[in-house]
PDB file of C-alpha atoms in Angstrom:
ATOM      1  CA  GLY A  87      -4.541   4.225 -26.432  1.00  0.00           C
ATOM      2  CA  ASP A  88      -3.440   7.345 -24.600  1.00  0.00           C
ATOM      3  CA  ARG A  89      -2.755   9.136 -27.900  1.00  0.00           C
ATOM      4  CA  ASP A  90      -6.405   8.704 -28.954  1.00  0.00           C
ATOM      5  CA  TYR A  91      -7.564  10.232 -25.663  1.00  0.00           C
ATOM      6  CA  LEU A  92      -5.142  13.137 -26.001  1.00  0.00           C
ATOM      7  CA  GLU A  93      -6.401  13.674 -29.562  1.00  0.00           C
ATOM      8  CA  ALA A  94     -10.007  13.688 -28.273  1.00  0.00           C
ATOM      9  CA  ALA A  95      -9.014  16.219 -25.585  1.00  0.00           C
ATOM     10  CA  GLY A  96      -7.471  18.412 -28.292  1.00  0.00           C
ATOM     11  CA  LEU A  97     -10.721  18.320 -30.260  1.00  0.00           C
ATOM     12  CA  LEU A  98     -12.786  19.275 -27.189  1.00  0.00           C
ATOM     13  CA  ARG A  99     -10.439  22.014 -25.912  1.00  0.00           C
ATOM     14  CA  PRO A 100     -11.517  24.854 -28.288  1.00  0.00           C
ATOM     15  CA  HIS A 101     -15.261  24.258 -27.662  1.00  0.00           C
ATOM     16  CA  THR A 102     -16.905  27.514 -26.524  1.00  0.00           C
ATOM     17  CA  ASP A 103     -19.073  25.803 -23.847  1.00  0.00           C
ATOM     18  CA  LEU A 104     -16.208  23.770 -22.375  1.00  0.00           C
ATOM     19  CA  ARG A 105     -16.296  25.602 -19.038  1.00  0.00           C
ATOM     20  CA  THR A 106     -20.071  25.889 -18.686  1.00  0.00           C
ATOM     21  CA  ASN A 107     -21.680  22.739 -20.131  1.00  0.00           C
ATOM     22  CA  ALA A 108     -21.730  19.983 -17.456  1.00  0.00           C
ATOM     23  CA  GLU A 109     -21.664  17.106 -19.988  1.00  0.00           C
ATOM     24  CA  LEU A 110     -18.737  18.648 -21.899  1.00  0.00           C
ATOM     25  CA  VAL A 111     -16.783  19.325 -18.706  1.00  0.00           C
ATOM     26  CA  GLN A 112     -17.347  15.729 -17.572  1.00  0.00           C
ATOM     27  CA  LEU A 113     -16.385  14.320 -20.977  1.00  0.00           C
ATOM     28  CA  TYR A 114     -13.245  16.470 -21.212  1.00  0.00           C
ATOM     29  CA  LEU A 115     -12.091  15.523 -17.695  1.00  0.00           C
ATOM     30  CA  THR A 116     -12.838  11.836 -18.294  1.00  0.00           C
ATOM     31  CA  VAL A 117     -10.755  11.949 -21.482  1.00  0.00           C
ATOM     32  CA  LEU A 118      -7.860  13.634 -19.631  1.00  0.00           C
ATOM     33  CA  VAL A 119      -8.032  11.026 -16.826  1.00  0.00           C
ATOM     34  CA  GLN A 120      -8.113   8.161 -19.371  1.00  0.00           C
ATOM     35  CA  ALA A 121      -5.101   9.724 -21.133  1.00  0.00           C
ATOM     36  CA  GLN A 122      -3.331   9.859 -17.731  1.00  0.00           C
ATOM     37  CA  ASP A 123      -2.901  13.627 -18.250  1.00  0.00           C
ATOM     38  CA  PHE A 124      -3.403  14.457 -14.583  1.00  0.00           C
ATOM     39  CA  PRO A 125      -1.487  17.774 -14.695  1.00  0.00           C
ATOM     40  CA  GLY A 126      -3.792  18.833 -17.581  1.00  0.00           C
ATOM     41  CA  ALA A 127      -6.830  17.749 -15.556  1.00  0.00           C
ATOM     42  CA  GLU A 128      -5.617  19.696 -12.502  1.00  0.00           C
ATOM     43  CA  THR A 129      -5.012  22.809 -14.617  1.00  0.00           C
ATOM     44  CA  PHE A 130      -8.489  22.524 -16.136  1.00  0.00           C
ATOM     45  CA  LEU A 131     -10.119  22.061 -12.705  1.00  0.00           C
ATOM     46  CA  ALA A 132      -8.332  25.200 -11.459  1.00  0.00           C
ATOM     47  CA  SER A 133      -9.345  27.261 -14.518  1.00  0.00           C
ATOM     48  CA  GLY A 134     -12.396  28.893 -12.946  1.00  0.00           C
ATOM     49  CA  LEU A 135     -15.183  26.329 -13.423  1.00  0.00           C
ATOM     50  CA  GLY A 136     -18.425  27.146 -11.608  1.00  0.00           C
ATOM     51  CA  ALA A 137     -18.775  25.833  -8.053  1.00  0.00           C
ATOM     52  CA  ASP A 138     -22.209  24.306  -8.804  1.00  0.00           C
ATOM     53  CA  LEU A 139     -20.674  22.473 -11.763  1.00  0.00           C
ATOM     54  CA  LEU A 140     -17.792  21.111  -9.664  1.00  0.00           C
ATOM     55  CA  ALA A 141     -20.263  19.948  -6.997  1.00  0.00           C
ATOM     56  CA  THR A 142     -22.047  17.399  -9.234  1.00  0.00           C
ATOM     57  CA  PRO A 143     -21.413  13.753  -8.210  1.00  0.00           C
ATOM     58  CA  ALA A 144     -19.749  12.878 -11.541  1.00  0.00           C
ATOM     59  CA  LEU A 145     -17.304  15.780 -11.226  1.00  0.00           C
ATOM     60  CA  LEU A 146     -16.631  15.172  -7.531  1.00  0.00           C
ATOM     61  CA  GLU A 147     -15.653  11.611  -8.417  1.00  0.00           C
ATOM     62  CA  LEU A 148     -13.392  12.779 -11.261  1.00  0.00           C
ATOM     63  CA  GLN A 149     -11.807  15.365  -8.964  1.00  0.00           C
ATOM     64  CA  ALA A 150     -11.134  12.617  -6.403  1.00  0.00           C
ATOM     65  CA  GLN A 151      -9.448  10.468  -9.079  1.00  0.00           C
ATOM     66  CA  VAL A 152      -7.313  13.415 -10.210  1.00  0.00           C
ATOM     67  CA  ALA A 153      -6.368  14.232  -6.598  1.00  0.00           C
ATOM     68  CA  GLU A 154      -5.350  10.596  -5.978  1.00  0.00           C
ATOM     69  CA  ALA A 155      -3.254  10.493  -9.154  1.00  0.00           C
ATOM     70  CA  ALA A 156      -1.608  13.802  -8.163  1.00  0.00           C
ATOM     71  CA  HIS A 157      -0.709  12.262  -4.770  1.00  0.00           C
ATOM     72  CA  LYS A 158      -3.012  14.603  -2.859  1.00  0.00           C
ATOM     73  CA  PRO A 159      -4.671  12.092  -0.494  1.00  0.00           C
ATOM     74  CA  VAL A 160      -6.225  14.720   1.801  1.00  0.00           C
ATOM     75  CA  LEU A 161      -8.068  16.258  -1.144  1.00  0.00           C
ATOM     76  CA  ALA A 162      -9.101  12.838  -2.512  1.00  0.00           C
ATOM     77  CA  GLU A 163     -10.485  11.859   0.903  1.00  0.00           C
ATOM     78  CA  ARG A 164     -12.463  15.117   1.060  1.00  0.00           C
ATOM     79  CA  PHE A 165     -14.097  14.502  -2.339  1.00  0.00           C
ATOM     80  CA  PHE A 166     -14.873  10.838  -1.580  1.00  0.00           C
ATOM     81  CA  GLY A 167     -16.235  11.885   1.829  1.00  0.00           C
ATOM     82  CA  GLU A 168     -18.570  14.416   0.213  1.00  0.00           C
ATOM     83  CA  LEU A 169     -19.854  11.776  -2.213  1.00  0.00           C
ATOM     84  CA  ARG A 170     -20.428   9.332   0.642  1.00  0.00           C
ATOM     85  CA  ARG A 171     -22.226  11.993   2.699  1.00  0.00           C
ATOM     86  CA  ARG A 172     -24.625  12.586  -0.205  1.00  0.00           C
ATOM     87  CA  GLU A 173     -25.216   8.908  -0.998  1.00  0.00           C
ATOM     88  CA  PRO A 174     -24.408   6.869   2.142  1.00  0.00           C
ATOM     89  CA  GLU A 175     -25.649   3.626   0.538  1.00  0.00           C
ATOM     90  CA  ASN A 176     -23.564   3.929  -2.642  1.00  0.00           C
ATOM     91  CA  LEU A 177     -21.039   1.124  -2.202  1.00  0.00           C
ATOM     92  CA  ARG A 178     -18.444   2.599  -4.570  1.00  0.00           C
ATOM     93  CA  TYR A 179     -18.465   5.913  -2.692  1.00  0.00           C
ATOM     94  CA  VAL A 180     -18.291   4.188   0.710  1.00  0.00           C
ATOM     95  CA  MET A 181     -15.415   1.902  -0.224  1.00  0.00           C
ATOM     96  CA  ASN A 182     -13.413   4.636  -1.986  1.00  0.00           C
ATOM     97  CA  HIS A 183     -13.864   6.846   1.063  1.00  0.00           C
ATOM     98  CA  ALA A 184     -12.738   4.046   3.390  1.00  0.00           C
ATOM     99  CA  ARG A 185      -9.701   3.350   1.210  1.00  0.00           C
ATOM    100  CA  ALA A 186      -8.818   7.079   1.207  1.00  0.00           C
ATOM    101  CA  GLN A 187      -9.195   7.215   5.004  1.00  0.00           C
ATOM    102  CA  ALA A 188      -6.943   4.164   5.414  1.00  0.00           C
ATOM    103  CA  GLU A 189      -4.295   5.645   3.125  1.00  0.00           C
ATOM    104  CA  LEU A 190      -4.211   8.731   5.376  1.00  0.00           C
ATOM    105  CA  GLY A 191      -3.586   6.436   8.352  1.00  0.00           C
ATOM    106  CA  ARG A 192      -7.115   6.902   9.715  1.00  0.00           C
ATOM    107  CA  VAL A 193      -7.528   3.147  10.139  1.00  0.00           C
ATOM    108  CA  LYS A 194     -10.241   3.167  12.833  1.00  0.00           C
ATOM    109  CA  GLU A 195     -12.382   5.532  10.720  1.00  0.00           C
ATOM    110  CA  ALA A 196     -11.889   3.378   7.612  1.00  0.00           C
ATOM    111  CA  GLU A 197     -12.911   0.230   9.480  1.00  0.00           C
ATOM    112  CA  ALA A 198     -15.961   2.007  10.931  1.00  0.00           C
ATOM    113  CA  THR A 199     -16.888   3.161   7.409  1.00  0.00           C
ATOM    114  CA  ILE A 200     -17.003  -0.377   5.987  1.00  0.00           C
ATOM    115  CA  ARG A 201     -18.314  -2.224   9.061  1.00  0.00           C
ATOM    116  CA  PRO A 202     -22.074  -1.752   8.341  1.00  0.00           C
ATOM    117  CA  PHE A 203     -21.599  -3.177   4.842  1.00  0.00           C
ATOM    118  CA  LEU A 204     -19.768  -6.327   5.947  1.00  0.00           C
ATOM    119  CA  GLU A 205     -22.964  -7.791   7.417  1.00  0.00           C
ATOM    120  CA  ARG A 206     -24.395  -8.114   3.904  1.00  0.00           C
ATOM    121  CA  ALA A 207     -21.060  -8.874   2.310  1.00  0.00           C
ATOM    122  CA  THR A 208     -21.316  -9.353  -1.435  1.00  0.00           C
ATOM    123  CA  PRO A 209     -18.196 -10.507  -3.332  1.00  0.00           C
ATOM    124  CA  GLU A 210     -17.502  -6.865  -4.275  1.00  0.00           C
ATOM    125  CA  ILE A 211     -17.674  -5.758  -0.611  1.00  0.00           C
ATOM    126  CA  LEU A 212     -15.304  -8.559   0.452  1.00  0.00           C
ATOM    127  CA  LYS A 213     -12.838  -7.631  -2.303  1.00  0.00           C
ATOM    128  CA  LEU A 214     -12.906  -3.937  -1.351  1.00  0.00           C
ATOM    129  CA  ALA A 215     -12.727  -4.730   2.375  1.00  0.00           C
ATOM    130  CA  ALA A 216      -9.508  -6.686   1.742  1.00  0.00           C
ATOM    131  CA  GLN A 217      -8.100  -3.705  -0.175  1.00  0.00           C
ATOM    132  CA  VAL A 218      -9.080  -1.290   2.618  1.00  0.00           C
ATOM    133  CA  CYS A 219      -7.391  -3.546   5.189  1.00  0.00           C
ATOM    134  CA  VAL A 220      -4.202  -3.684   3.098  1.00  0.00           C
ATOM    135  CA  ALA A 221      -4.193   0.121   2.813  1.00  0.00           C
ATOM    136  CA  ALA A 222      -4.628   0.237   6.601  1.00  0.00           C
ATOM    137  CA  GLY A 223      -1.728  -2.180   7.071  1.00  0.00           C
ATOM    138  CA  ASN A 224      -4.037  -4.809   8.626  1.00  0.00           C
ATOM    139  CA  HIS A 225      -2.811  -7.762   6.551  1.00  0.00           C
ATOM    140  CA  ARG A 226      -4.231 -10.456   8.836  1.00  0.00           C
ATOM    141  CA  GLN A 227      -7.792  -9.124   8.410  1.00  0.00           C
ATOM    142  CA  ALA A 228      -7.166  -8.518   4.698  1.00  0.00           C
ATOM    143  CA  GLU A 229      -6.326 -12.220   4.357  1.00  0.00           C
ATOM    144  CA  VAL A 230      -9.628 -13.180   6.041  1.00  0.00           C
ATOM    145  CA  TYR A 231     -11.666 -11.021   3.638  1.00  0.00           C
ATOM    146  CA  GLN A 232      -9.673 -12.121   0.582  1.00  0.00           C
ATOM    147  CA  ARG A 233     -10.196 -15.806   1.437  1.00  0.00           C
ATOM    148  CA  ARG A 234     -13.946 -15.183   1.806  1.00  0.00           C
ATOM    149  CA  TYR A 235     -13.849 -13.378  -1.550  1.00  0.00           C
ATOM    150  CA  LEU A 236     -12.088 -16.352  -3.157  1.00  0.00           C
ATOM    151  CA  GLU A 237     -14.857 -18.645  -1.839  1.00  0.00           C
ATOM    152  CA  THR A 238     -17.324 -16.712  -4.041  1.00  0.00           C
ATOM    153  CA  ARG A 239     -15.437 -17.960  -7.143  1.00  0.00           C
ATOM    154  CA  PRO A 240     -14.882 -14.468  -8.615  1.00  0.00           C
ATOM    155  CA  PRO A 241     -14.456 -14.147 -12.392  1.00  0.00           C
ATOM    156  CA  GLU A 242     -10.876 -12.870 -12.035  1.00  0.00           C
ATOM    157  CA  LEU A 243      -9.771 -15.885  -9.978  1.00  0.00           C
ATOM    158  CA  PRO A 244      -6.039 -15.849 -10.948  1.00  0.00           C
ATOM    159  CA  GLN A 245      -5.706 -12.166  -9.929  1.00  0.00           C
ATOM    160  CA  ALA A 246      -7.628 -12.834  -6.689  1.00  0.00           C
ATOM    161  CA  TRP A 247      -5.161 -15.607  -5.762  1.00  0.00           C
ATOM    162  CA  GLY A 248      -2.309 -13.249  -6.682  1.00  0.00           C
ATOM    163  CA  PHE A 249      -3.668 -10.576  -4.344  1.00  0.00           C
ATOM    164  CA  LEU A 250      -3.895 -13.155  -1.536  1.00  0.00           C
ATOM    165  CA  GLY A 251      -0.252 -14.030  -2.258  1.00  0.00           C
ATOM    166  CA  ASP A 252       0.685 -10.342  -2.012  1.00  0.00           C
ATOM    167  CA  VAL A 253      -1.118 -10.046   1.346  1.00  0.00           C
ATOM    168  CA  MET A 254       0.674 -13.122   2.727  1.00  0.00           C
ATOM    169  CA  LEU A 255       4.026 -11.898   1.444  1.00  0.00           C
ATOM    170  CA  SER A 256       3.434  -8.566   3.227  1.00  0.00           C
ATOM    171  CA  ARG A 257       3.011 -10.553   6.443  1.00  0.00           C
ATOM    172  CA  GLY A 258       6.275 -12.390   5.795  1.00  0.00           C
ATOM    173  CA  ASP A 259       4.535 -15.729   5.066  1.00  0.00           C
ATOM    174  CA  LYS A 260       6.616 -16.649   2.018  1.00  0.00           C
ATOM    175  CA  VAL A 261       5.607 -20.325   1.923  1.00  0.00           C
ATOM    176  CA  ASN A 262       1.849 -19.678   1.757  1.00  0.00           C
ATOM    177  CA  ALA A 263       2.364 -16.674  -0.521  1.00  0.00           C
ATOM    178  CA  ARG A 264       4.142 -18.966  -2.980  1.00  0.00           C
ATOM    179  CA  ARG A 265       1.245 -21.465  -2.714  1.00  0.00           C
ATOM    180  CA  ALA A 266      -1.306 -18.724  -3.458  1.00  0.00           C
ATOM    181  CA  TYR A 267       0.699 -17.498  -6.476  1.00  0.00           C
ATOM    182  CA  GLN A 268       0.988 -21.093  -7.729  1.00  0.00           C
ATOM    183  CA  ARG A 269      -2.755 -21.604  -7.297  1.00  0.00           C
ATOM    184  CA  GLY A 270      -3.415 -18.449  -9.345  1.00  0.00           C
ATOM    185  CA  LEU A 271      -1.032 -19.644 -12.036  1.00  0.00           C
ATOM    186  CA  ASP A 272      -2.684 -23.098 -12.119  1.00  0.00           C
ATOM    187  CA  VAL A 273      -6.124 -21.505 -12.513  1.00  0.00           C
ATOM    188  CA  MET A 274      -4.844 -19.256 -15.311  1.00  0.00           C
ATOM    189  CA  LEU A 275      -3.312 -22.207 -17.166  1.00  0.00           C
ATOM    190  CA  LEU A 276      -6.590 -24.160 -16.833  1.00  0.00           C
ATOM    191  CA  GLU A 277      -8.527 -21.157 -18.185  1.00  0.00           C
ATOM    192  CA  ILE A 278      -6.124 -20.842 -21.129  1.00  0.00           C
ATOM    193  CA  ALA A 279      -6.600 -24.549 -21.824  1.00  0.00           C
ATOM    194  CA  GLY A 280     -10.365 -23.923 -21.793  1.00  0.00           C
ATOM    195  CA  ARG A 281     -11.119 -25.973 -18.689  1.00  0.00           C
ATOM    196  CA  LYS A 282     -12.960 -24.844 -15.578  1.00  0.00           C
ATOM    197  CA  PRO A 283     -10.823 -24.672 -12.392  1.00  0.00           C
ATOM    198  CA  LYS A 284     -12.014 -26.857  -9.505  1.00  0.00           C
TER     199      LYS A 284
END
């Protein structure tokens, strides 16, 4: 649990190369993020680490996670944007950047960011597109993507139905939201009973 991560952080803290060794810096920050010690992570990031070290993709991604957790969406969007600029085909970077844009209210930019990927929509792209649309407040489009995602029979089917229910509830469609939640519950009960949902 969190205590184990905090213990690991305590063991790493006195290491002499902690501010200069890229692997150690990444490990230490990852441990702090896993422990949910975001203030500790922010303090460490501000402690004079080298700019070249902070510019590595792994550390940019960790910095984005820390910024999001610290409710600094502008900073998170900047880090995700830098990652996307470096690797424009990396789906995780693209979708995180789009989500960050949407959360800042830059809906048109977020939609433009994901549009090229929707033509070759894998289940993961559909799932993330629904999340981006929710962040952008476009619940109608989120429902479209989430339904397409459900058609792919994702492994976490009960949660996927639950998310669809959340989207419908946000639109004020209580009747269909209840149906989606019930469907998710039915699937979960079938899985517990060891049977495959239809």
